[in-house]
mmCIF file of C-alpha atoms in Angstrom:
data_model
loop_
_atom_site.group_PDB
_atom_site.id
_atom_site.type_symbol
_atom_site.label_atom_id
_atom_site.label_comp_id
_atom_site.label_asym_id
_atom_site.label_seq_id
_atom_site.Cartn_x
_atom_site.Cartn_y
_atom_site.Cartn_z
ATOM 1 C CA MET A 728 0.000 0.000 0.000
ATOM 2 C CA ASN A 729 1.168 3.532 -0.825
ATOM 3 C CA LYS A 730 2.716 5.262 2.215
ATOM 4 C CA GLN A 731 0.433 8.281 1.885
ATOM 5 C CA LEU A 732 -2.659 6.128 1.418
ATOM 6 C CA LYS A 733 -1.678 4.115 4.483
ATOM 7 C CA ALA A 734 -1.359 7.335 6.496
ATOM 8 C CA TYR A 735 -4.810 8.403 5.306
ATOM 9 C CA SER A 736 -6.215 5.050 6.424
ATOM 10 C CA PHE A 737 -4.772 5.501 9.916
ATOM 11 C CA LEU A 738 -6.283 8.986 10.139
ATOM 12 C CA VAL A 739 -9.708 7.735 9.021
ATOM 13 C CA MET A 740 -9.696 4.972 11.655
ATOM 14 C CA ALA A 741 -8.501 7.359 14.380
ATOM 15 C CA MET A 742 -11.192 9.947 13.699
ATOM 16 C CA SER A 743 -13.950 7.348 13.271
ATOM 17 C CA ILE A 744 -13.153 6.022 16.748
ATOM 18 C CA ALA A 745 -13.070 9.605 18.047
ATOM 19 C CA GLY A 746 -16.584 10.122 16.680
ATOM 20 C CA SER A 747 -17.891 7.068 18.501
ATOM 21 C CA ALA A 748 -16.357 8.470 21.705
ATOM 22 C CA VAL A 749 -19.060 11.160 21.752
ATOM 23 C CA VAL A 750 -21.754 8.486 22.067
ATOM 24 C CA ALA A 751 -19.756 6.563 24.688
ATOM 25 C CA GLY A 752 -19.220 9.793 26.628
ATOM 26 C CA LYS A 753 -22.950 10.558 26.562
ATOM 27 C CA LEU A 754 -23.652 7.184 28.188
ATOM 28 C CA ILE A 755 -20.825 7.506 30.731
ATOM 29 C CA ILE A 756 -21.733 10.930 32.132
ATOM 30 C CA SER A 757 -25.291 9.770 32.833
ATOM 31 C CA ASP A 758 -23.828 7.778 35.779
ATOM 32 C CA VAL A 759 -20.315 9.112 36.474
ATOM 33 C CA PRO A 760 -19.092 12.674 37.355
ATOM 34 C CA ILE A 761 -17.123 14.504 34.666
ATOM 35 C CA PHE A 762 -13.597 14.479 36.173
ATOM 36 C CA LEU A 763 -13.890 10.904 37.428
ATOM 37 C CA ALA A 764 -15.212 9.728 34.055
ATOM 38 C CA ALA A 765 -12.321 11.349 32.194
ATOM 39 C CA GLU A 766 -9.776 9.832 34.608
ATOM 40 C CA LEU A 767 -11.246 6.325 34.501
ATOM 41 C CA GLY A 768 -11.187 6.395 30.702
ATOM 42 C CA ILE A 769 -7.440 7.110 30.776
ATOM 43 C CA LEU A 770 -6.852 4.555 33.549
ATOM 44 C CA PHE A 771 -8.353 1.779 31.423
ATOM 45 C CA SER A 772 -5.943 2.649 28.586
ATOM 46 C CA LEU A 773 -2.649 2.842 30.508
ATOM 47 C CA PRO A 774 -1.945 -0.941 30.647
ATOM 48 C CA PHE A 775 -2.490 -1.256 26.878
ATOM 49 C CA LEU A 776 -0.137 1.654 26.262
ATOM 50 C CA PHE A 777 2.684 1.090 28.728
ATOM 51 C CA PHE A 778 3.303 -2.659 28.580
ATOM 52 C CA PRO A 779 4.209 -2.551 24.844
ATOM 53 C CA ALA A 780 5.999 0.801 25.272
ATOM 54 C CA LEU A 781 8.231 -0.521 28.081
ATOM 55 C CA ARG A 782 9.381 -3.364 25.845
ATOM 56 C CA GLN A 783 10.916 -0.820 23.455
ATOM 57 C CA GLY A 784 13.695 -0.086 25.954
ATOM 58 C CA LYS A 785 14.775 3.025 27.816
ATOM 59 C CA SER A 786 16.902 4.232 24.901
ATOM 60 C CA MET A 787 13.718 5.020 22.952
ATOM 61 C CA TRP A 788 12.311 7.318 25.651
ATOM 62 C CA PRO A 789 12.678 11.093 25.087
ATOM 63 C CA SER A 790 15.400 12.761 27.107
ATOM 64 C CA ASP A 791 15.206 16.480 26.216
ATOM 65 C CA SER A 792 12.970 18.903 28.111
ATOM 66 C CA ARG A 793 11.476 20.458 24.954
ATOM 67 C CA THR A 794 9.948 17.131 23.925
ATOM 68 C CA HIS A 795 8.451 16.593 27.369
ATOM 69 C CA MET A 796 6.978 20.111 27.345
ATOM 70 C CA ILE A 797 5.315 19.442 23.991
ATOM 71 C CA LEU A 798 3.919 16.113 25.208
ATOM 72 C CA LEU A 799 2.666 17.750 28.418
ATOM 73 C CA ALA A 800 0.939 20.479 26.405
ATOM 74 C CA GLN A 801 -0.669 17.821 24.201
ATOM 75 C CA ALA A 802 -1.880 16.008 27.302
ATOM 76 C CA VAL A 803 -3.392 19.172 28.786
ATOM 77 C CA PHE A 804 -5.153 20.372 25.625
ATOM 78 C CA GLY A 805 -5.820 17.161 23.710
ATOM 79 C CA VAL A 806 -6.851 14.914 26.608
ATOM 80 C CA VAL A 807 -7.611 16.788 29.854
ATOM 81 C CA LEU A 808 -9.344 19.944 28.620
ATOM 82 C CA TYR A 809 -10.843 18.203 25.596
ATOM 83 C CA ARG A 810 -12.570 15.553 27.705
ATOM 84 C CA ILE A 811 -13.665 17.920 30.461
ATOM 85 C CA PHE A 812 -15.351 20.350 28.069
ATOM 86 C CA MET A 813 -16.714 17.556 25.862
ATOM 87 C CA PHE A 814 -18.287 15.679 28.797
ATOM 88 C CA TRP A 815 -19.549 18.942 30.260
ATOM 89 C CA GLY A 816 -21.119 19.929 26.950
ATOM 90 C CA LEU A 817 -22.780 16.520 26.530
ATOM 91 C CA LYS A 818 -24.800 17.234 29.667
ATOM 92 C CA TYR A 819 -26.639 19.995 27.765
ATOM 93 C CA THR A 820 -26.664 18.851 24.135
ATOM 94 C CA SER A 821 -27.226 15.656 22.156
ATOM 95 C CA ALA A 822 -24.469 13.357 20.938
ATOM 96 C CA THR A 823 -25.491 14.100 17.340
ATOM 97 C CA ALA A 824 -25.164 17.867 17.827
ATOM 98 C CA ALA A 825 -21.857 17.458 19.690
ATOM 99 C CA GLY A 826 -20.440 15.371 16.873
ATOM 100 C CA LEU A 827 -21.566 17.901 14.294
ATOM 101 C CA VAL A 828 -20.021 20.789 16.213
ATOM 102 C CA GLY A 829 -16.863 18.673 16.198
ATOM 103 C CA SER A 830 -16.703 19.128 12.432
ATOM 104 C CA THR A 831 -15.343 22.641 13.044
ATOM 105 C CA ALA A 832 -11.976 21.065 13.878
ATOM 106 C CA PRO A 833 -10.657 20.929 10.273
ATOM 107 C CA VAL A 834 -11.136 24.674 9.814
ATOM 108 C CA LEU A 835 -9.458 25.458 13.132
ATOM 109 C CA ILE A 836 -6.548 23.111 12.409
ATOM 110 C CA VAL A 837 -5.935 24.593 8.952
ATOM 111 C CA ILE A 838 -5.900 28.113 10.434
ATOM 112 C CA LEU A 839 -3.638 27.121 13.331
ATOM 113 C CA ALA A 840 -1.293 25.219 10.971
ATOM 114 C CA VAL A 841 -0.857 28.408 8.925
ATOM 115 C CA PHE A 842 -0.201 30.744 11.861
ATOM 116 C CA VAL A 843 1.669 28.366 14.195
ATOM 117 C CA LEU A 844 3.541 26.044 11.814
ATOM 118 C CA CYS A 845 3.741 28.485 8.857
ATOM 119 C CA GLU A 846 2.292 25.895 6.473
ATOM 120 C CA LYS A 847 1.214 27.182 3.055
ATOM 121 C CA LEU A 848 -2.512 27.747 2.601
ATOM 122 C CA SER A 849 -3.073 26.198 -0.836
ATOM 123 C CA VAL A 850 -6.225 26.553 -2.929
ATOM 124 C CA PRO A 851 -7.395 22.944 -2.302
ATOM 125 C CA ARG A 852 -7.092 23.489 1.461
ATOM 126 C CA ILE A 853 -9.068 26.732 1.242
ATOM 127 C CA VAL A 854 -11.793 24.968 -0.772
ATOM 128 C CA GLY A 855 -11.788 22.078 1.698
ATOM 129 C CA ALA A 856 -12.112 24.415 4.677
ATOM 130 C CA LEU A 857 -14.965 26.311 2.977
ATOM 131 C CA CYS A 858 -16.827 23.070 2.246
ATOM 132 C CA VAL A 859 -16.475 21.975 5.861
ATOM 133 C CA SER A 860 -17.669 25.417 7.006
ATOM 134 C CA ILE A 861 -20.766 25.145 4.802
ATOM 135 C CA GLY A 862 -21.457 21.700 6.219
ATOM 136 C CA ILE A 863 -21.135 23.024 9.766
ATOM 137 C CA SER A 864 -23.538 25.875 9.055
ATOM 138 C CA VAL A 865 -26.149 23.589 7.536
ATOM 139 C CA MET A 866 -25.952 21.013 10.336
ATOM 140 C CA ASN A 867 -25.891 23.423 13.265
ATOM 141 C CA ILE A 868 -28.105 26.339 12.235
ATOM 142 C CA LEU A 869 -31.054 24.801 10.378
ATOM 143 C CA PRO A 870 -32.083 22.283 13.081
ATOM 144 C CA PHE A 871 -32.354 25.049 15.692
ATOM 145 C CA LEU A 872 -34.645 27.121 13.472
ATOM 146 C CA ASP A 873 -37.294 24.403 13.776
ATOM 147 C CA ASP A 874 -37.245 24.131 17.585
ATOM 148 C CA SER A 875 -36.321 27.116 19.722
ATOM 149 C CA THR A 876 -37.483 25.682 23.080
ATOM 150 C CA GLU A 877 -34.184 23.918 23.718
ATOM 151 C CA ALA A 878 -32.042 26.617 22.133
ATOM 152 C CA ALA A 879 -30.589 27.868 25.423
ATOM 153 C CA ASN A 880 -29.364 24.472 26.629
ATOM 154 C CA ALA A 881 -28.209 23.538 23.135
ATOM 155 C CA PHE A 882 -26.251 26.774 22.806
ATOM 156 C CA MET A 883 -24.613 26.196 26.188
ATOM 157 C CA GLY A 884 -23.707 22.598 25.340
ATOM 158 C CA ASN A 885 -22.500 23.372 21.830
ATOM 159 C CA SER A 886 -20.351 26.254 23.113
ATOM 160 C CA LEU A 887 -18.631 23.928 25.584
ATOM 161 C CA VAL A 888 -18.114 21.345 22.846
ATOM 162 C CA MET A 889 -16.672 24.099 20.640
ATOM 163 C CA ILE A 890 -14.064 24.864 23.320
ATOM 164 C CA ALA A 891 -13.241 21.146 23.421
ATOM 165 C CA VAL A 892 -12.819 21.136 19.632
ATOM 166 C CA PHE A 893 -10.435 24.093 19.824
ATOM 167 C CA CYS A 894 -8.351 22.140 22.345
ATOM 168 C CA GLU A 895 -8.378 19.174 19.960
ATOM 169 C CA ALA A 896 -7.191 21.439 17.135
ATOM 170 C CA LEU A 897 -4.258 22.621 19.265
ATOM 171 C CA PHE A 898 -3.434 18.980 20.020
ATOM 172 C CA SER A 899 -3.421 18.152 16.291
ATOM 173 C CA VAL A 900 -1.158 21.065 15.385
ATOM 174 C CA MET A 901 1.262 20.275 18.223
ATOM 175 C CA SER A 902 1.576 16.744 16.795
ATOM 176 C CA LYS A 903 3.716 18.311 14.038
ATOM 177 C CA SER A 904 5.982 20.224 16.441
ATOM 178 C CA ARG A 905 9.664 19.362 16.254
ATOM 179 C CA CYS A 906 10.644 17.030 19.043
ATOM 180 C CA GLN A 907 12.726 13.927 19.653
ATOM 181 C CA PRO A 908 11.671 11.080 17.309
ATOM 182 C CA MET A 909 9.682 8.283 18.980
ATOM 183 C CA SER A 910 7.134 5.650 18.073
ATOM 184 C CA ALA A 911 3.426 6.464 17.910
ATOM 185 C CA LEU A 912 2.744 4.004 20.732
ATOM 186 C CA LEU A 913 5.316 5.562 23.060
ATOM 187 C CA ARG A 914 4.106 9.087 22.326
ATOM 188 C CA ALA A 915 0.518 8.103 23.081
ATOM 189 C CA ALA A 916 1.634 6.405 26.318
ATOM 190 C CA ILE A 917 3.514 9.452 27.614
ATOM 191 C CA VAL A 918 0.684 11.838 26.665
ATOM 192 C CA SER A 919 -1.832 9.609 28.470
ATOM 193 C CA LEU A 920 0.398 9.376 31.563
ATOM 194 C CA TYR A 921 0.728 13.182 31.769
ATOM 195 C CA ALA A 922 -3.044 13.525 31.313
ATOM 196 C CA PHE A 923 -3.685 10.965 34.058
ATOM 197 C CA LEU A 924 -1.456 12.883 36.497
ATOM 198 C CA CYS A 925 -3.055 16.238 35.628
ATOM 199 C CA LEU A 926 -6.577 14.890 36.175
ATOM 200 C CA LEU A 927 -5.778 12.924 39.330
ATOM 201 C CA PRO A 928 -6.542 15.662 41.949
ATOM 202 C CA LEU A 929 -9.891 16.518 40.324
ATOM 203 C CA ALA A 930 -10.809 12.848 39.918
ATOM 204 C CA LEU A 931 -10.016 12.140 43.598
ATOM 205 C CA TYR A 932 -12.316 15.006 44.590
ATOM 206 C CA ASP A 933 -15.143 13.488 42.519
ATOM 207 C CA ALA A 934 -14.427 10.014 43.896
ATOM 208 C CA CYS A 935 -14.749 11.218 47.510
ATOM 209 C CA HIS A 936 -18.279 12.461 46.820
ATOM 210 C CA TYR A 937 -19.469 9.603 44.585
ATOM 211 C CA ASP A 938 -21.176 6.300 45.338
ATOM 212 C CA PHE A 939 -19.504 3.748 43.043
ATOM 213 C CA ALA A 940 -22.530 1.459 43.428
ATOM 214 C CA GLN A 941 -24.317 3.787 40.992
ATOM 215 C CA ILE A 942 -22.127 2.703 38.062
ATOM 216 C CA THR A 943 -24.187 0.534 35.703
ATOM 217 C CA THR A 944 -22.941 -2.220 33.407
ATOM 218 C CA PRO A 945 -23.374 -0.113 30.223
ATOM 219 C CA SER A 946 -21.266 2.643 31.817
ATOM 220 C CA LEU A 947 -18.500 0.170 32.714
ATOM 221 C CA LEU A 948 -18.526 -1.225 29.168
ATOM 222 C CA CYS A 949 -18.341 2.311 27.766
ATOM 223 C CA LEU A 950 -15.425 3.127 30.079
ATOM 224 C CA ALA A 951 -13.609 0.004 28.883
ATOM 225 C CA TYR A 952 -14.349 0.965 25.275
ATOM 226 C CA TYR A 953 -13.153 4.505 25.957
ATOM 227 C CA GLY A 954 -9.967 3.179 27.500
ATOM 228 C CA PHE A 955 -8.971 0.690 24.809
ATOM 229 C CA PHE A 956 -10.328 2.163 21.574
ATOM 230 C CA VAL A 957 -10.543 5.914 22.226
ATOM 231 C CA SER A 958 -7.568 6.431 24.563
ATOM 232 C CA PHE A 959 -5.340 3.740 23.034
ATOM 233 C CA LEU A 960 -6.039 2.811 19.414
ATOM 234 C CA SER A 961 -7.232 6.223 18.221
ATOM 235 C CA TYR A 962 -4.099 8.010 19.525
ATOM 236 C CA VAL A 963 -1.766 5.376 18.085
ATOM 237 C CA PHE A 964 -3.521 5.564 14.696
ATOM 238 C CA TRP A 965 -3.440 9.371 14.805
ATOM 239 C CA PHE A 966 0.291 9.622 15.552
ATOM 240 C CA LYS A 967 1.050 7.040 12.844
ATOM 241 C CA GLY A 968 -0.963 8.956 10.258
ATOM 242 C CA VAL A 969 0.060 12.505 11.129
ATOM 243 C CA ALA A 970 3.741 11.595 10.878
ATOM 244 C CA SER A 971 3.450 11.297 7.071
ATOM 245 C CA VAL A 972 1.109 14.144 6.078
ATOM 246 C CA PRO A 973 0.977 17.933 6.698
ATOM 247 C CA ALA A 974 -0.990 19.112 9.724
ATOM 248 C CA GLY A 975 -3.472 20.980 7.508
ATOM 249 C CA ILE A 976 -4.302 17.824 5.532
ATOM 250 C CA ALA A 977 -4.410 15.648 8.659
ATOM 251 C CA GLY A 978 -6.762 18.145 10.269
ATOM 252 C CA LEU A 979 -9.300 17.711 7.482
ATOM 253 C CA PHE A 980 -9.718 14.076 8.491
ATOM 254 C CA THR A 981 -11.299 15.201 11.751
ATOM 255 C CA GLY A 982 -14.366 15.690 9.574
ATOM 256 C CA PHE A 983 -14.903 11.953 9.990
ATOM 257 C CA VAL A 984 -15.769 12.651 13.639
ATOM 258 C CA PRO A 985 -19.267 13.993 12.882
ATOM 259 C CA LEU A 986 -19.883 11.246 10.331
ATOM 260 C CA SER A 987 -19.046 8.573 12.886
ATOM 261 C CA SER A 988 -20.854 10.298 15.755
ATOM 262 C CA VAL A 989 -24.064 10.728 13.733
ATOM 263 C CA PHE A 990 -23.997 7.069 12.704
ATOM 264 C CA PHE A 991 -23.464 5.743 16.245
ATOM 265 C CA SER A 992 -25.900 8.276 17.752
ATOM 266 C CA ARG A 993 -28.609 6.882 15.495
ATOM 267 C CA LEU A 994 -27.591 3.253 15.963
ATOM 268 C CA ILE A 995 -27.066 3.209 19.741
ATOM 269 C CA LEU A 996 -28.936 6.213 21.169
ATOM 270 C CA GLY A 997 -31.732 6.317 18.588
ATOM 271 C CA GLU A 998 -31.281 10.061 17.967
ATOM 272 C CA GLU A 999 -32.988 11.495 14.889
ATOM 273 C CA ILE A 1000 -30.914 12.325 11.799
ATOM 274 C CA THR A 1001 -32.504 15.065 9.706
ATOM 275 C CA GLN A 1002 -32.047 16.004 6.064
ATOM 276 C CA ALA A 1003 -29.923 18.957 7.169
ATOM 277 C CA HIS A 1004 -27.517 16.514 8.833
ATOM 278 C CA TRP A 1005 -27.071 14.527 5.606
ATOM 279 C CA ILE A 1006 -26.523 17.660 3.503
ATOM 280 C CA GLY A 1007 -23.991 18.934 6.009
ATOM 281 C CA LEU A 1008 -22.161 15.625 6.081
ATOM 282 C CA PHE A 1009 -21.910 15.683 2.279
ATOM 283 C CA PHE A 1010 -20.125 19.040 2.390
ATOM 284 C CA VAL A 1011 -17.884 17.887 5.247
ATOM 285 C CA LEU A 1012 -16.770 14.774 3.348
ATOM 286 C CA THR A 1013 -16.226 16.863 0.202
ATOM 287 C CA GLY A 1014 -14.014 19.182 2.223
ATOM 288 C CA ILE A 1015 -11.991 16.192 3.406
ATOM 289 C CA VAL A 1016 -11.565 14.408 0.092
ATOM 290 C CA TYR A 1017 -10.845 17.343 -2.240
ATOM 291 C CA PRO A 1018 -7.538 18.534 -0.676
ATOM 292 C CA CYS A 1019 -6.311 14.924 -0.538
ATOM 293 C CA VAL A 1020 -6.741 14.275 -4.271
ATOM 294 C CA PRO A 1021 -3.334 14.020 -6.024
ATOM 295 C CA LYS A 1022 -2.279 17.240 -7.760
ATOM 296 C CA HIS A 1023 -2.040 15.680 -11.213
ATOM 297 C CA PHE A 1024 -5.745 14.801 -11.051
ATOM 298 C CA LEU A 1025 -6.648 18.366 -10.095
ATOM 299 C CA LYS A 1026 -4.582 19.721 -13.001
ATOM 300 C CA TYR A 1027 -6.179 17.324 -15.490
ATOM 301 C CA ASN A 1028 -8.242 19.164 -18.135
ATOM 302 C CA PRO A 1029 -9.994 16.873 -20.658
ATOM 303 C CA LEU A 1030 -10.691 19.658 -23.186
ATOM 304 C CA LYS A 1031 -7.062 20.778 -23.118
ATOM 305 C CA CYS A 1032 -5.889 17.204 -23.725
ATOM 306 C CA ILE A 1033 -8.306 16.814 -26.645
ATOM 307 C CA ARG A 1034 -7.119 20.070 -28.220
ATOM 308 C CA LYS A 1035 -3.505 19.019 -27.724
ATOM 309 C CA LYS A 1036 -4.127 15.618 -29.276
ATOM 310 C CA TYR A 1037 -5.995 17.163 -32.205
ATOM 311 C CA SER A 1038 -3.263 19.698 -32.864
ATOM 312 C CA CYS A 1039 -0.600 16.962 -32.734
ATOM 313 C CA SER A 1040 -2.502 14.775 -35.186
ATOM 314 C CA SER A 1041 -2.985 17.762 -37.501
ATOM 315 C CA ARG A 1042 0.764 18.425 -37.547
ATOM 316 C CA LEU A 1043 1.488 14.773 -38.297
ATOM 317 C CA THR A 1044 -1.007 14.802 -41.182
ATOM 318 C CA LEU A 1045 0.569 17.967 -42.590
ATOM 319 C CA LYS A 1046 4.075 16.487 -42.373
ATOM 320 C CA TRP A 1047 2.922 13.263 -44.055
ATOM 321 C CA SER A 1048 1.281 15.187 -46.912
ATOM 322 C CA ILE A 1049 4.472 17.205 -47.488
ATOM 323 C CA PHE A 1050 6.536 14.005 -47.448
ATOM 324 C CA LYS A 1051 4.273 12.415 -50.074
ATOM 325 C CA ARG A 1052 4.742 15.385 -52.381
#
């Protein structure tokens, strides 16, 4: 498989799992406090991350302070703050709406990649960002025009989710920061460990005021899913994919988050999917695919090729007629 295509596949799998995390989070926070839920999700993932990472040997672990600062910042923004604001927002809004608000991430990542990493803002990326923006507008504005009774709670929840998405965008851009080379598994393990330590005081506070007998079986299963798939596989897939593509292109793949979240919200939670959702998803997927199309396909012009072929054949005919004379 082509290296770039393989990277795209990793990014698709990572963001599809991230979309399902919205549904899992909606089920978890119905029984578990926010900080404790975020901490337990990380706790479930640590064994899967650290046992393979420890086998790589101490020589593979980062030794410079700059790398550890970048990983700590990724832990704070991409794990701690992202989960706190996402879980908090899910208390006020639906999983479908939260997933759709999550589609703003590609636009934020493209903008941050330009200003922070000085990446070039090419025409395909601009078109992709505009398509995603149109999809966001359709999915988030039209549904609220039909029902204004829940607008206040929805606005509150979607605003909190938007803050979480901004934190996720910072996490994605920081993935391209220059630091000591390391495997995707090791990077995910260290980021998760830093996130676990940052959340520990808040989680202990929640645990002291919580009756663990209230945790239901579905919540435990969702926590296990969150730990293995969301906190383990999705981060490993993301770091593997983002290592081979620009941050702006990788950011567009976060558009798979709303696609996945809408699908699982309908399948598991039974939430309604309107026509506006489907139209919005079409624009989001268009915004993802277009910038990833190889340049030679974008430059292909059938009419130009036909004219060129016709002109070449005309010259050959003229030369042949002169030769015959």
